[in-house]
Tab-separated table of C-alpha atoms in Angstrom:
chain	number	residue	atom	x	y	z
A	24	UNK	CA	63.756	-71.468	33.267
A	25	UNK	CA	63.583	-75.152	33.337
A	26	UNK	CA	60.624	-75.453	34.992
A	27	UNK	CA	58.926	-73.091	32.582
A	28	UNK	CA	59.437	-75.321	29.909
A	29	UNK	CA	61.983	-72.738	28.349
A	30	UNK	CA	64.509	-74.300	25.550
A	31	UNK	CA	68.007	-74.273	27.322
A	32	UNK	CA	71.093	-74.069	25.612
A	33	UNK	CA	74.429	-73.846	27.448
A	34	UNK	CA	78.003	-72.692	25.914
A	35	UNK	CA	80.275	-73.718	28.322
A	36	UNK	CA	82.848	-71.469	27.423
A	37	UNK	CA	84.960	-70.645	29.374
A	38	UNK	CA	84.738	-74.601	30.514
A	39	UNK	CA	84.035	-75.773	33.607
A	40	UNK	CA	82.811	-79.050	35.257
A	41	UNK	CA	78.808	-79.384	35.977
A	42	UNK	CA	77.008	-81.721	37.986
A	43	UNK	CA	74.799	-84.168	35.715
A	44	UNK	CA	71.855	-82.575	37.771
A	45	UNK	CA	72.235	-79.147	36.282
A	46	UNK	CA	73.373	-80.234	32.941
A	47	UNK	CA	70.125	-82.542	33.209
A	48	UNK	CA	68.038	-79.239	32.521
A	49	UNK	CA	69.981	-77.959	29.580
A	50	UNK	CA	67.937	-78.702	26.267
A	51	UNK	CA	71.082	-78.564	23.967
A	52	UNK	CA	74.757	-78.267	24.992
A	53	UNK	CA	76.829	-76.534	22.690
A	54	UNK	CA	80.655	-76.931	23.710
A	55	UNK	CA	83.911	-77.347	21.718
A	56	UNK	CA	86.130	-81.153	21.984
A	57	UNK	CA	87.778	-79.695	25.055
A	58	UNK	CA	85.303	-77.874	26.691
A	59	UNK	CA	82.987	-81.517	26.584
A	60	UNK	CA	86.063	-83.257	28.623
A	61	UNK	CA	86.255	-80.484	31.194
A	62	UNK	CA	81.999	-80.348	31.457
A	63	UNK	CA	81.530	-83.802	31.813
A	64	UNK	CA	85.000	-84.501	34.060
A	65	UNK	CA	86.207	-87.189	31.194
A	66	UNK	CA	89.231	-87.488	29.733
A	67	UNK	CA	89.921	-85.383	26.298
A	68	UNK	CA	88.432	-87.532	23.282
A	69	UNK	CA	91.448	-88.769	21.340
A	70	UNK	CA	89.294	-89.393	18.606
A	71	UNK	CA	86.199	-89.007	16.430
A	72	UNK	CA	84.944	-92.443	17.572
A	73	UNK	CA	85.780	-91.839	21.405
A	74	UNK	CA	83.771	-88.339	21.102
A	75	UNK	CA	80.922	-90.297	19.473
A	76	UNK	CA	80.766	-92.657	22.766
A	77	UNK	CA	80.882	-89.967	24.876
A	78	UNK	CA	78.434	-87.959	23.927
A	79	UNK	CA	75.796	-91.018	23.106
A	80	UNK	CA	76.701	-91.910	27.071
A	81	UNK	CA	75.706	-88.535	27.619
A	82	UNK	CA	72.431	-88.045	25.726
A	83	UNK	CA	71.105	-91.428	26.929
A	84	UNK	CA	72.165	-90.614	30.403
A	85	UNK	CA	70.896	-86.971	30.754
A	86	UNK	CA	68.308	-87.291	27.628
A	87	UNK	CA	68.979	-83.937	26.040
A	88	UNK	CA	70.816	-82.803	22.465
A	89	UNK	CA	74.598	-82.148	22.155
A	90	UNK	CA	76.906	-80.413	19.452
A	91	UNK	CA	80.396	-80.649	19.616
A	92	UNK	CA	82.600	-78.198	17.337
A	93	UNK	CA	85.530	-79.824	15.797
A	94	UNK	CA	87.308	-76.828	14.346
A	95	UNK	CA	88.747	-77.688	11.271
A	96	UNK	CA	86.681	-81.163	11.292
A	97	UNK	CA	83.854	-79.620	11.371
A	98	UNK	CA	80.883	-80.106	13.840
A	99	UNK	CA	78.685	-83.624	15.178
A	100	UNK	CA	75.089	-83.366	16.753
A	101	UNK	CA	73.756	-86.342	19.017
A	102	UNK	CA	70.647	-86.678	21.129
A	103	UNK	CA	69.207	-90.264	22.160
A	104	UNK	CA	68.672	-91.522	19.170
A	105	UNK	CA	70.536	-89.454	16.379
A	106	UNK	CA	73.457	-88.445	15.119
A	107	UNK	CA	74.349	-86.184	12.457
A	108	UNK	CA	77.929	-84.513	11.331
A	109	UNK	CA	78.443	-81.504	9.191
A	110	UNK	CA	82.332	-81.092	7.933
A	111	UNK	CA	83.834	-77.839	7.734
A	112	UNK	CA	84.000	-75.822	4.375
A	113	UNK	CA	88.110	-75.203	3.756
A	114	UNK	CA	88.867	-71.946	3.678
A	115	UNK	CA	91.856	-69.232	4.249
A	116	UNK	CA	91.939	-69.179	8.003
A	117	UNK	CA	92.876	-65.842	9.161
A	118	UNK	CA	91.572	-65.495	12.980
A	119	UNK	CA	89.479	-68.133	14.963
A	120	UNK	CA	88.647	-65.764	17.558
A	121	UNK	CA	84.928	-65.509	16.835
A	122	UNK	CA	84.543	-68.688	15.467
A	123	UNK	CA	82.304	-70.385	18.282
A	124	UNK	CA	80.463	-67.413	19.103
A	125	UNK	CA	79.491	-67.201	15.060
A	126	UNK	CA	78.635	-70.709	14.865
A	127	UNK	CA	76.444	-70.730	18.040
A	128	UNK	CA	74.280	-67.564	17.004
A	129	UNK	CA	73.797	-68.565	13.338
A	130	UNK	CA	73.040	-72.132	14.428
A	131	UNK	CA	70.272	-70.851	16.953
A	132	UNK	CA	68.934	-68.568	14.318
A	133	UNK	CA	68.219	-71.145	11.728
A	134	UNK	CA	67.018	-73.545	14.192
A	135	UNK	CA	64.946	-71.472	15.896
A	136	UNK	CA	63.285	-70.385	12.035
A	137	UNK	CA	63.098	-74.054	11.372
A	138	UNK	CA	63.807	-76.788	13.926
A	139	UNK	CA	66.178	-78.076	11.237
A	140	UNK	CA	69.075	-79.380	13.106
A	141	UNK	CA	71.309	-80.449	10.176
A	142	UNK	CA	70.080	-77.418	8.092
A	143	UNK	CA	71.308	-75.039	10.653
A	144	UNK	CA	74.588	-76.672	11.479
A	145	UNK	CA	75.111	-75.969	7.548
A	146	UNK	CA	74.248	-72.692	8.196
A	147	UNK	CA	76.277	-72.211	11.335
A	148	UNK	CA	79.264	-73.581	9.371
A	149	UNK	CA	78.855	-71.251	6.594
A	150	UNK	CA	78.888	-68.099	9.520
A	151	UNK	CA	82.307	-69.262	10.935
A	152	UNK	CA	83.879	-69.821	7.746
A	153	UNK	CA	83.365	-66.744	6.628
A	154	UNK	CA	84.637	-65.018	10.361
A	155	UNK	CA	87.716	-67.441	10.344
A	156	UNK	CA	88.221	-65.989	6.835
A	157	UNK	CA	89.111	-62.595	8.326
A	158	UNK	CA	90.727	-60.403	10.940
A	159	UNK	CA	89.565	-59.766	14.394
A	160	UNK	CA	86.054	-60.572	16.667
A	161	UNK	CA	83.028	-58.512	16.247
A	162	UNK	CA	84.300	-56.897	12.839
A	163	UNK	CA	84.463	-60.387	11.427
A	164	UNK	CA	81.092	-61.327	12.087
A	165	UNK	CA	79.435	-61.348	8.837
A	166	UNK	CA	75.844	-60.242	7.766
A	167	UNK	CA	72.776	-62.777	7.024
A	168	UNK	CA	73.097	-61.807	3.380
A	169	UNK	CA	77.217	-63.254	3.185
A	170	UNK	CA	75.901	-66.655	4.304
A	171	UNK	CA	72.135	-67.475	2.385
C-alpha cells in the first residue's frame, strides 16, 4: 500500500517490535505509552518529557506522524515539526476495555472529514470518555450523535 501512495496507519496493539524500515512506511502510528517502548525497542517513558524526546527522535528519524494515548493524561500528537496534546475529559471510569479501539476509529473519522489533527483528537477523546463511562466492549461504543 505504500507504494500506492495509500495513508498508513498502524495500531500496534497487541505490541511488538518493528524494524525502522517497515515503520518507515506507516503515515501515522497510533500506539499507547507502552506499546511505543515495545515498537521502537526503548525503554518505557518515565515521563511526559522523556515520551516527548522519543517520539520527536522518531518523527525526525522516520519522518511520519505519531499519537501516543496517555490514558487518564490524555493523548500527544508529534510529526517533524509539531506537537500538539489534548488532556482527557474526567469522567466515571467504569471499563477501559474499548477505550483505544474508540479513540482510534473516532480519531480517523474526523480526520479523515477534515485533516484536523487537534480537532479530531478532541473528538477521539470525547468517544472514549463516553466508552470508559460504561460497561463492556462493543456495547459501550457510543453513537456519532453522543459525541457532536
Amino acid at each position: 500500500m505504500h507504494s500506492k501512495k495509500k495513508f498508513i496507519v498502524l495500531n500496534p496493539a497487541p505490541a511488538y517490535h518493528l524494524e525502522d524500515e517497515i515503520l518507515k512506511k506507516i503515515n501515522l502510528v497510533i500506539p499507547n505509552e507502552h506499546e511505543l517502548a515495545i515498537l521502537t525497542n526503548s525503554p518505557n517513558p518515565k515521563n511526559l518529557d522523556e515520551l516527548k524526546v522519543l517520539l520527536k527522535q522518531k518523527a525526525l528519524e522516520l519522518k511520519n506522524k505519531w499519537i501516543v494515548t496517555l490514558g487518564e493524561v490524555g493523548s500527544i500528537y508529534m510529526d517533524e515539526t509539531n506537537e500538539l496534546f489534548c488532556p482527557s475529559l474526567q469522567v466515571e471510569v467504569v471499563d477501559t476495555t474499548a477505550a483505544g479501539d474508540t479513540y482510534i476509529a473516532a480519531f480517523l473519522k474526523k480526520y479523515l472529514e477534515s485533516k484536523d489533527i487537534l480537532g479530531a483528537m478532541q473528538f477521539a477523546t470525547k468517544a472514549s470518555a463516553v466508552t470508559i463511562s460504561r460497561k463492556g466492549a462493543q456495547e459501550s461504543l457510543p453513537y456519532l450523535k453522543e459525541i457532536v
